[in-house]
Amino acid sequence: MITRFWTPLFLLLFGSSTFAQTPVCGSQFNPLPVLQPVLPSASFSQSDSAVDCYMWQTFIYLTWPAKPGQAGQADANAPYGKAGATVWETFRQFDTVFLPKGQKPLPWNSGSLVRAMKKPRVLKNTSKIFRALADEETTSLSETQQAGGGVLIDQNGQTVFYEMLMNETEFNYITSNTLYEATQQNAFAQKTGITLPANSIEIKAAWKVLAPSEVTANPPRFHTTLAVLPGEPKPVTMGLVGLHIMVVPSANNFNQGFWATFKQVDNAPVAGGSTTAFYSFYNPACNPADCPVNVQTKPPKPTQVQQIFDAPPEAQAVNSYVAQLIAGSSAPTAVWRNYQLIDVQWPTSPQSIQGPGKTPPLPNGTPNTNTLMNPVLETFLQQQNLSCLTCHTGASTAKAQGFPRFASGYSFLFGHAKPQQ
């Protein structure tokens, strides 16, 4: 059972007059993030600060060490920042749900997938990989292509890999309605309509190969995983550099969801800021003529990356609060101190999407911002008025004979379903 937590601001303040004058979460009655493996309260007032706090608490829960043998569950007895698989890393990868020939996926907590938590990830240098049931004992990162195309190369000439996952709530919705098979999926969309249930979560993560000095750094700066790369005989250590989180909250019928994106602090400088530090994806010594910013390169030439849009003040305030929270905790060296929220996109006027036969684009719910990108997940799309929700309003069902493309509840994962043959 998932625990939910609510604590008013005045119980957790540091005693600072600054916090008292400007509540971190927008109101003294909105819950502050806490270092506990709990999901956020469904009770909060609608504001950027409140939603930022909501998604930071979600991040804390998802990055908590996973409970052994229980996919998608946090280990309440483990300290925050303990090495090993986190809650979100034990979610189901999309290609273990949408299988060849519309096969039924294995149960959520099936033995082979639970055992796979202890195995290295298998990173595959291609997009849209579908894998047979017999191969499900090893989890897979499925692509190097970014959402808008292009491959990101770090300063060591290494390719960045991506993976997409879903939580048990979304998995159960898909399996109970046979949405893993393309024809059944489209029939369901036509008759009922696809609407992700409350508490559904989707993840997209970005990983880079760590250099030896990064692997041995003390204290460590990256959350890591072992992975088998194409052409490499042995697993290598990967570092998490970016994380998209989409959540359908249980409050206020937020059908459009909350879309948060987090970065590792060493990724790249913010445009117009200081460029003197070390970055994973930016070389301050490189001549601009030789290293144009946010332009695609071919391996092994590094991609020179800048973060075009800085985190807004509300997100920066919550980032500072959580950093102090970790610093004052029993695990002050937890690697998660090196991760920050860039921003959250959320619908200020959520609209219903329930009903049969919906076709894209779905309504965007008048988001709080029209611009949201992560420089390591959408490196080459950093432009005004481009965002997660803008893109996902066009998400559609899988191709199936005799059906048009129906809306798929803002999730592109449904498009990977295959028909029975």
Coordinates of C-alpha atoms in Angstrom, one line a residue:
M1 CA 0.0 0.0 0.0
I2 CA 1.3 3.5 -0.9
T3 CA 1.6 5.9 2.0
R4 CA 0.6 9.5 1.6
F5 CA 2.0 12.3 3.7
W6 CA 0.8 15.8 4.6
T7 CA 2.7 18.2 6.8
P8 CA 1.9 21.9 7.0
L9 CA 4.8 24.3 6.4
F10 CA 5.0 25.7 9.9
L11 CA 5.9 22.3 11.4
L12 CA 9.0 22.0 9.2
L13 CA 10.4 25.5 8.8
F14 CA 14.0 26.1 9.6
G15 CA 13.0 29.2 11.6
S16 CA 14.2 31.5 8.8
S17 CA 12.3 34.7 8.3
T18 CA 12.9 34.4 4.6
F19 CA 11.0 31.1 4.5
A20 CA 8.3 32.6 6.8
Q21 CA 7.8 35.5 4.4
T22 CA 7.9 33.5 1.2
P23 CA 6.6 30.0 1.8
V24 CA 8.6 27.5 -0.3
C25 CA 5.5 25.7 -1.5
G26 CA 3.4 28.8 -2.1
S27 CA 1.3 28.7 1.1
Q28 CA 1.9 27.8 4.7
F29 CA -0.8 25.1 4.3
N30 CA 0.9 23.3 1.4
P31 CA 3.0 20.3 2.2
L32 CA 6.7 20.6 2.1
P33 CA 9.0 17.9 0.7
V34 CA 10.3 15.4 3.3
L35 CA 13.0 12.8 3.1
Q36 CA 10.7 9.9 3.5
P37 CA 9.6 7.2 1.0
V38 CA 6.1 8.6 0.6
L39 CA 4.1 10.0 -2.3
P40 CA 2.8 13.6 -1.9
S41 CA -0.5 14.6 -0.5
A42 CA -3.5 15.1 -2.9
S43 CA -4.4 18.2 -0.9
F44 CA -2.7 21.4 -2.0
S45 CA -3.5 24.7 -3.5
Q46 CA -2.8 25.2 -7.2
S47 CA 0.3 27.3 -7.8
D48 CA 3.7 26.7 -9.5
S49 CA 5.3 26.5 -6.0
A50 CA 2.8 23.9 -4.8
V51 CA 3.1 21.7 -7.8
D52 CA 7.0 22.0 -7.7
C53 CA 6.8 20.7 -4.1
Y54 CA 4.4 18.0 -5.2
M55 CA 6.8 16.8 -7.9
W56 CA 9.9 17.0 -5.7
Q57 CA 8.2 14.7 -3.2
T58 CA 7.3 12.4 -6.0
F59 CA 11.0 12.5 -7.1
I60 CA 12.1 11.6 -3.6
Y61 CA 9.8 8.6 -3.5
L62 CA 10.8 7.4 -6.9
T63 CA 14.5 7.7 -6.2
W64 CA 14.2 5.9 -2.8
P65 CA 15.9 2.5 -2.7
A66 CA 13.6 -0.2 -4.0
K67 CA 12.3 -2.9 -1.7
P68 CA 13.9 -6.3 -2.5
G69 CA 11.5 -8.6 -4.4
Q70 CA 8.8 -6.0 -4.7
A71 CA 8.8 -4.1 -8.0
G72 CA 7.8 -0.4 -7.7
Q73 CA 7.9 -0.4 -3.8
A74 CA 10.2 1.7 -1.6
D75 CA 12.3 0.1 1.1
A76 CA 11.4 2.1 4.2
N77 CA 14.3 0.6 6.1
A78 CA 16.9 1.8 3.6
P79 CA 18.6 5.2 3.9
Y80 CA 18.0 7.7 1.1
G81 CA 20.8 7.6 -1.4
K82 CA 21.8 4.0 -0.7
A83 CA 23.5 2.5 -3.8
G84 CA 21.4 0.1 -5.9
A85 CA 18.1 0.1 -7.8
T86 CA 15.6 2.8 -6.9
V87 CA 11.8 2.6 -7.0
W88 CA 11.4 3.9 -10.6
E89 CA 14.2 1.6 -11.9
T90 CA 12.0 -1.4 -10.9
F91 CA 9.0 -0.1 -12.9
R92 CA 8.2 -2.0 -16.1
Q93 CA 10.1 -0.9 -19.2
F94 CA 7.7 -0.3 -22.1
D95 CA 9.1 -3.0 -24.3
T96 CA 8.3 -5.7 -21.6
V97 CA 4.6 -4.6 -21.8
F98 CA 4.1 -4.0 -25.6
L99 CA 5.5 -7.2 -26.9
P100 CA 5.8 -8.7 -30.4
K101 CA 2.5 -10.1 -31.9
G102 CA 0.5 -8.5 -29.1
Q103 CA 1.5 -11.1 -26.5
K104 CA 0.3 -10.7 -23.0
P105 CA 3.0 -9.4 -20.7
L106 CA 4.2 -11.3 -17.7
P107 CA 2.6 -10.3 -14.3
W108 CA 3.8 -7.2 -12.6
N109 CA 5.8 -8.9 -9.9
S110 CA 6.8 -12.0 -11.9
G111 CA 9.8 -13.8 -10.7
S112 CA 12.0 -13.3 -13.8
L113 CA 11.5 -9.5 -13.7
V114 CA 12.1 -9.3 -10.0
R115 CA 15.3 -11.2 -10.5
A116 CA 16.2 -8.8 -13.2
M117 CA 16.5 -6.0 -10.7
K118 CA 19.9 -7.4 -9.7
K119 CA 21.2 -7.7 -13.2
P120 CA 22.9 -5.1 -15.4
R121 CA 20.7 -3.2 -17.7
V122 CA 21.1 -4.0 -21.4
L123 CA 21.5 -0.8 -23.4
K124 CA 20.6 -1.2 -27.1
N125 CA 21.9 1.2 -29.8
T126 CA 18.6 1.4 -31.7
S127 CA 15.1 2.8 -31.3
K128 CA 11.9 1.0 -30.6
I129 CA 13.3 -2.4 -29.6
F130 CA 10.7 -5.1 -29.0
R131 CA 11.8 -8.2 -27.2
A132 CA 10.4 -11.7 -26.7
L133 CA 9.0 -13.0 -23.5
A134 CA 12.0 -15.4 -23.2
D135 CA 14.3 -12.4 -23.1
E136 CA 12.5 -10.6 -20.3
E137 CA 14.9 -11.6 -17.6
T138 CA 17.2 -8.7 -18.5
T139 CA 15.9 -5.2 -18.4
S140 CA 16.6 -3.0 -21.4
L141 CA 17.3 0.7 -22.2
S142 CA 15.8 1.0 -25.6
E143 CA 17.1 3.9 -27.5
T144 CA 19.7 6.5 -28.2
Q145 CA 17.5 8.8 -30.2
Q146 CA 16.0 11.8 -28.5
A147 CA 12.3 12.5 -28.8
G148 CA 12.8 15.0 -31.7
G149 CA 15.7 13.0 -33.2
G150 CA 19.4 13.3 -32.8
V151 CA 22.0 11.6 -30.6
L152 CA 23.7 13.3 -27.7
I153 CA 27.4 12.8 -27.2
D154 CA 29.2 13.7 -24.0
Q155 CA 32.6 15.3 -23.6
N156 CA 34.2 11.9 -23.5
G157 CA 32.8 11.0 -26.9
Q158 CA 30.2 8.6 -25.4
T159 CA 26.6 8.2 -26.6
V160 CA 23.8 8.9 -24.1
F161 CA 21.1 6.2 -23.7
Y162 CA 17.5 6.6 -22.8
E163 CA 14.8 4.3 -21.3
M164 CA 11.0 4.6 -20.8
L165 CA 9.1 3.0 -18.0
M166 CA 5.6 2.8 -16.3
N167 CA 4.4 2.2 -12.8
E168 CA 2.1 -0.6 -11.6
T169 CA -1.1 1.6 -11.9
E170 CA -0.6 2.2 -15.6
F171 CA 0.6 -1.4 -16.2
N172 CA -2.6 -2.8 -14.6
Y173 CA -4.8 -0.4 -16.6
I174 CA -3.1 -1.6 -19.8
T175 CA -3.2 -5.3 -19.0
S176 CA -6.8 -5.4 -17.6
N177 CA -8.1 -3.8 -20.7
T178 CA -5.9 -5.7 -23.2
L179 CA -4.4 -2.5 -24.4
Y180 CA -1.0 -4.2 -25.1
E181 CA -2.5 -5.6 -28.3
A182 CA -3.0 -3.1 -31.1
T183 CA -6.4 -4.1 -32.4
Q184 CA -7.9 -4.5 -28.9
Q185 CA -6.4 -1.2 -28.0
N186 CA -8.0 0.7 -30.8
A187 CA -11.4 -1.0 -30.2
F188 CA -11.2 0.1 -26.6
A189 CA -10.3 3.6 -27.6
Q190 CA -13.2 3.7 -30.0
K191 CA -15.8 2.4 -27.6
T192 CA -14.6 3.7 -24.2
G193 CA -11.6 6.1 -24.7
I194 CA -8.1 5.8 -23.2
T195 CA -7.7 7.9 -20.0
L196 CA -4.8 7.0 -17.7
P197 CA -6.1 6.4 -14.2
A198 CA -5.1 8.6 -11.3
N199 CA -1.6 7.9 -9.9
S200 CA -0.3 6.6 -13.2
I201 CA 3.4 7.4 -13.6
E202 CA 5.6 7.3 -16.7
I203 CA 9.4 7.8 -16.6
K204 CA 12.0 8.7 -19.3
A205 CA 15.6 8.6 -18.1
A206 CA 18.9 9.6 -19.7
W207 CA 22.2 7.8 -18.8
K208 CA 25.8 8.5 -19.7
V209 CA 28.9 6.4 -19.5
L210 CA 31.0 7.5 -16.5
A211 CA 34.7 8.1 -16.9
P212 CA 36.9 6.2 -14.4
S213 CA 37.4 9.4 -12.4
E214 CA 33.6 9.9 -12.1
V215 CA 33.2 6.3 -11.0
T216 CA 35.7 6.7 -8.2
A217 CA 34.8 10.2 -7.2
N218 CA 34.3 10.6 -3.4
P219 CA 31.7 11.6 -2.6
P220 CA 30.0 10.4 -5.8
R221 CA 28.1 12.8 -8.0
F222 CA 25.9 10.5 -10.0
H223 CA 23.3 7.9 -9.3
T224 CA 24.7 4.9 -11.1
T225 CA 23.7 1.6 -12.7
L226 CA 25.6 -1.2 -14.5
A227 CA 24.8 -1.7 -18.1
V228 CA 25.8 -3.9 -21.0
L229 CA 26.5 -1.7 -24.1
P230 CA 26.5 -2.7 -27.7
G231 CA 29.9 -4.2 -28.6
E232 CA 31.1 -4.1 -25.0
P233 CA 31.9 -7.5 -23.5
K234 CA 31.6 -6.4 -19.8
P235 CA 29.1 -4.1 -18.0
V236 CA 30.1 -0.5 -17.6
T237 CA 29.0 2.1 -15.1
M238 CA 26.4 4.5 -16.2
G239 CA 25.4 7.8 -14.5
L240 CA 21.9 9.3 -14.5
V241 CA 21.9 12.7 -16.2
G242 CA 18.2 13.5 -16.7
L243 CA 14.8 12.3 -15.6
H244 CA 11.3 13.1 -17.0
I245 CA 8.4 12.3 -14.7
M246 CA 4.8 12.3 -15.8
V247 CA 2.2 11.8 -13.0
V248 CA -1.6 11.8 -13.2
P249 CA -2.5 13.3 -9.8
S250 CA -5.4 11.9 -7.8
A251 CA -6.8 15.4 -7.1
N252 CA -8.9 17.8 -9.2
N253 CA -9.1 15.5 -12.3
F254 CA -5.8 16.6 -13.7
N255 CA -6.2 14.5 -16.8
Q256 CA -3.4 16.4 -18.5
G257 CA -1.0 15.3 -15.8
F258 CA 2.0 17.0 -14.2
W259 CA 5.2 17.0 -16.3
A260 CA 8.4 17.5 -14.3
T261 CA 12.0 17.3 -15.6
F262 CA 15.1 17.0 -13.5
K263 CA 18.8 17.4 -14.3
Q264 CA 22.2 16.4 -12.9
V265 CA 24.0 19.7 -11.9
D266 CA 27.1 18.9 -13.9
N267 CA 25.3 18.6 -17.3
A268 CA 25.7 22.0 -18.9
P269 CA 25.7 25.7 -18.1
V270 CA 22.7 27.9 -18.4
A271 CA 22.9 30.2 -21.4
G272 CA 24.2 33.6 -20.2
G273 CA 25.7 32.2 -17.0
S274 CA 29.1 31.1 -15.9
T275 CA 30.9 28.6 -18.2
T276 CA 34.1 28.1 -16.2
A277 CA 33.3 24.8 -14.4
F278 CA 33.5 21.2 -15.7
Y279 CA 30.5 20.0 -17.5
S280 CA 29.5 16.6 -18.9
F281 CA 28.2 18.1 -22.1
Y282 CA 30.0 21.5 -22.5
N283 CA 33.6 22.4 -23.1
P284 CA 34.2 26.1 -22.0
A285 CA 37.6 26.1 -23.8
C286 CA 36.2 25.2 -27.2
N287 CA 36.0 27.9 -29.8
P288 CA 32.3 28.6 -30.7
A289 CA 33.1 28.2 -34.3
D290 CA 34.2 24.6 -33.7
C291 CA 31.6 23.9 -31.0
P292 CA 28.3 25.5 -32.0
V293 CA 25.8 25.1 -29.2
N294 CA 23.0 22.5 -29.3
V295 CA 23.9 21.3 -32.8
Q296 CA 23.9 17.6 -33.6
T297 CA 27.3 15.9 -33.9
K298 CA 28.4 12.5 -34.9
P299 CA 30.3 10.2 -32.5
P300 CA 32.8 10.6 -31.2
K301 CA 32.6 14.4 -31.5
P302 CA 31.0 15.8 -28.3
T303 CA 27.8 17.8 -28.5
Q304 CA 28.3 21.3 -27.0
V305 CA 25.2 21.8 -24.9
Q306 CA 23.7 24.8 -23.1
Q307 CA 20.5 24.9 -21.1
I308 CA 18.6 27.7 -22.8
F309 CA 15.9 28.1 -20.2
D310 CA 16.8 28.4 -16.6
A311 CA 14.7 27.0 -13.8
P312 CA 12.1 29.7 -12.7
P313 CA 12.4 31.2 -9.2
E314 CA 9.7 29.0 -7.7
A315 CA 11.6 25.8 -8.8
Q316 CA 14.9 27.3 -7.6
A317 CA 13.4 27.9 -4.2
V318 CA 12.3 24.3 -3.8
N319 CA 15.6 23.1 -5.1
S320 CA 17.4 25.1 -2.4
Y321 CA 15.0 23.8 0.3
V322 CA 15.5 20.1 -0.7
A323 CA 19.3 20.6 -0.9
Q324 CA 19.3 21.9 2.7
L325 CA 17.0 19.1 3.7
I326 CA 19.5 16.5 2.4
A327 CA 22.5 18.4 3.9
G328 CA 20.8 18.3 7.3
S329 CA 19.8 14.7 7.1
S330 CA 21.6 11.5 8.2
A331 CA 22.6 10.9 4.6
P332 CA 24.0 14.3 3.6
T333 CA 26.2 12.8 0.9
A334 CA 23.3 11.2 -0.9
V335 CA 23.9 11.6 -4.7
W336 CA 20.5 13.1 -5.0
R337 CA 21.8 16.4 -3.7
N338 CA 23.3 16.8 -7.2
Y339 CA 20.0 16.7 -9.0
Q340 CA 17.7 19.7 -9.5
L341 CA 14.2 20.4 -10.8
I342 CA 14.2 22.4 -14.0
D343 CA 10.4 23.0 -14.0
V344 CA 7.0 21.4 -13.9
Q345 CA 4.3 21.9 -16.6
W346 CA 0.7 21.4 -15.3
P347 CA -2.8 22.3 -16.5
T348 CA -4.2 25.4 -14.8
S349 CA -7.6 24.7 -16.3
P350 CA -7.8 20.9 -16.6
Q351 CA -10.3 19.6 -19.1
S352 CA -12.0 16.2 -19.2
I353 CA -10.8 13.8 -21.9
Q354 CA -13.1 11.0 -21.0
G355 CA -15.4 9.5 -23.6
P356 CA -15.2 7.2 -26.7
G357 CA -13.5 7.9 -30.0
K358 CA -11.3 10.8 -28.9
T359 CA -8.8 11.7 -31.5
P360 CA -5.6 13.8 -31.2
P361 CA -4.8 16.5 -30.3
L362 CA -6.2 16.4 -26.9
P363 CA -6.7 19.7 -24.9
N364 CA -3.6 20.9 -23.1
G365 CA -5.6 22.3 -20.1
T366 CA -4.0 25.8 -20.4
P367 CA -0.6 24.9 -19.0
N368 CA 1.2 27.2 -16.6
T369 CA 4.1 27.5 -19.1
N370 CA 4.3 26.8 -22.8
T371 CA 8.0 26.1 -22.7
L372 CA 9.7 23.2 -21.0
M373 CA 12.6 21.1 -22.1
N374 CA 15.5 19.2 -20.6
P375 CA 18.9 19.9 -22.3
V376 CA 19.9 16.2 -22.2
L377 CA 16.5 14.8 -23.3
E378 CA 15.5 17.5 -25.8
T379 CA 18.9 19.0 -26.6
F380 CA 18.0 20.2 -30.1
L381 CA 14.5 21.4 -29.4
Q382 CA 15.2 24.1 -26.9
Q383 CA 12.9 26.8 -28.3
Q384 CA 10.1 29.0 -27.0
N385 CA 6.6 27.4 -27.0
L386 CA 7.9 23.8 -27.2
S387 CA 7.2 21.5 -24.2
C388 CA 6.3 18.1 -23.0
L389 CA 2.5 18.7 -22.9
T390 CA 2.6 20.4 -26.3
C391 CA 4.1 17.3 -27.8
H392 CA 2.0 14.7 -25.9
T393 CA -1.4 16.2 -26.8
G394 CA -0.8 14.4 -30.1
A395 CA 0.0 11.0 -28.7
S396 CA -2.1 8.3 -30.4
T397 CA -2.9 4.6 -30.4
A398 CA -0.9 1.9 -32.3
K399 CA -1.5 1.2 -35.9
A400 CA -4.2 -1.4 -36.5
Q401 CA -6.1 -2.4 -39.6
G402 CA -9.5 -0.8 -40.0
F403 CA -9.0 1.9 -37.3
P404 CA -7.9 5.5 -37.4
R405 CA -5.4 6.7 -34.8
F406 CA -7.2 7.5 -31.6
A407 CA -5.9 9.6 -28.7
S408 CA -3.9 7.6 -26.2
G409 CA -4.2 9.8 -23.0
Y410 CA -1.1 11.8 -23.6
S411 CA 1.1 8.7 -23.7
F412 CA 3.2 7.7 -26.7
L413 CA 3.9 4.3 -25.1
F414 CA 0.6 3.0 -26.5
G415 CA 1.9 3.5 -30.0
H416 CA 4.3 0.6 -29.5
A417 CA 1.6 -2.1 -29.3
K418 CA 1.5 -4.7 -32.1
P419 CA -1.4 -6.7 -33.4
Q420 CA -1.7 -10.5 -33.1
Q421 CA -0.5 -12.3 -36.1

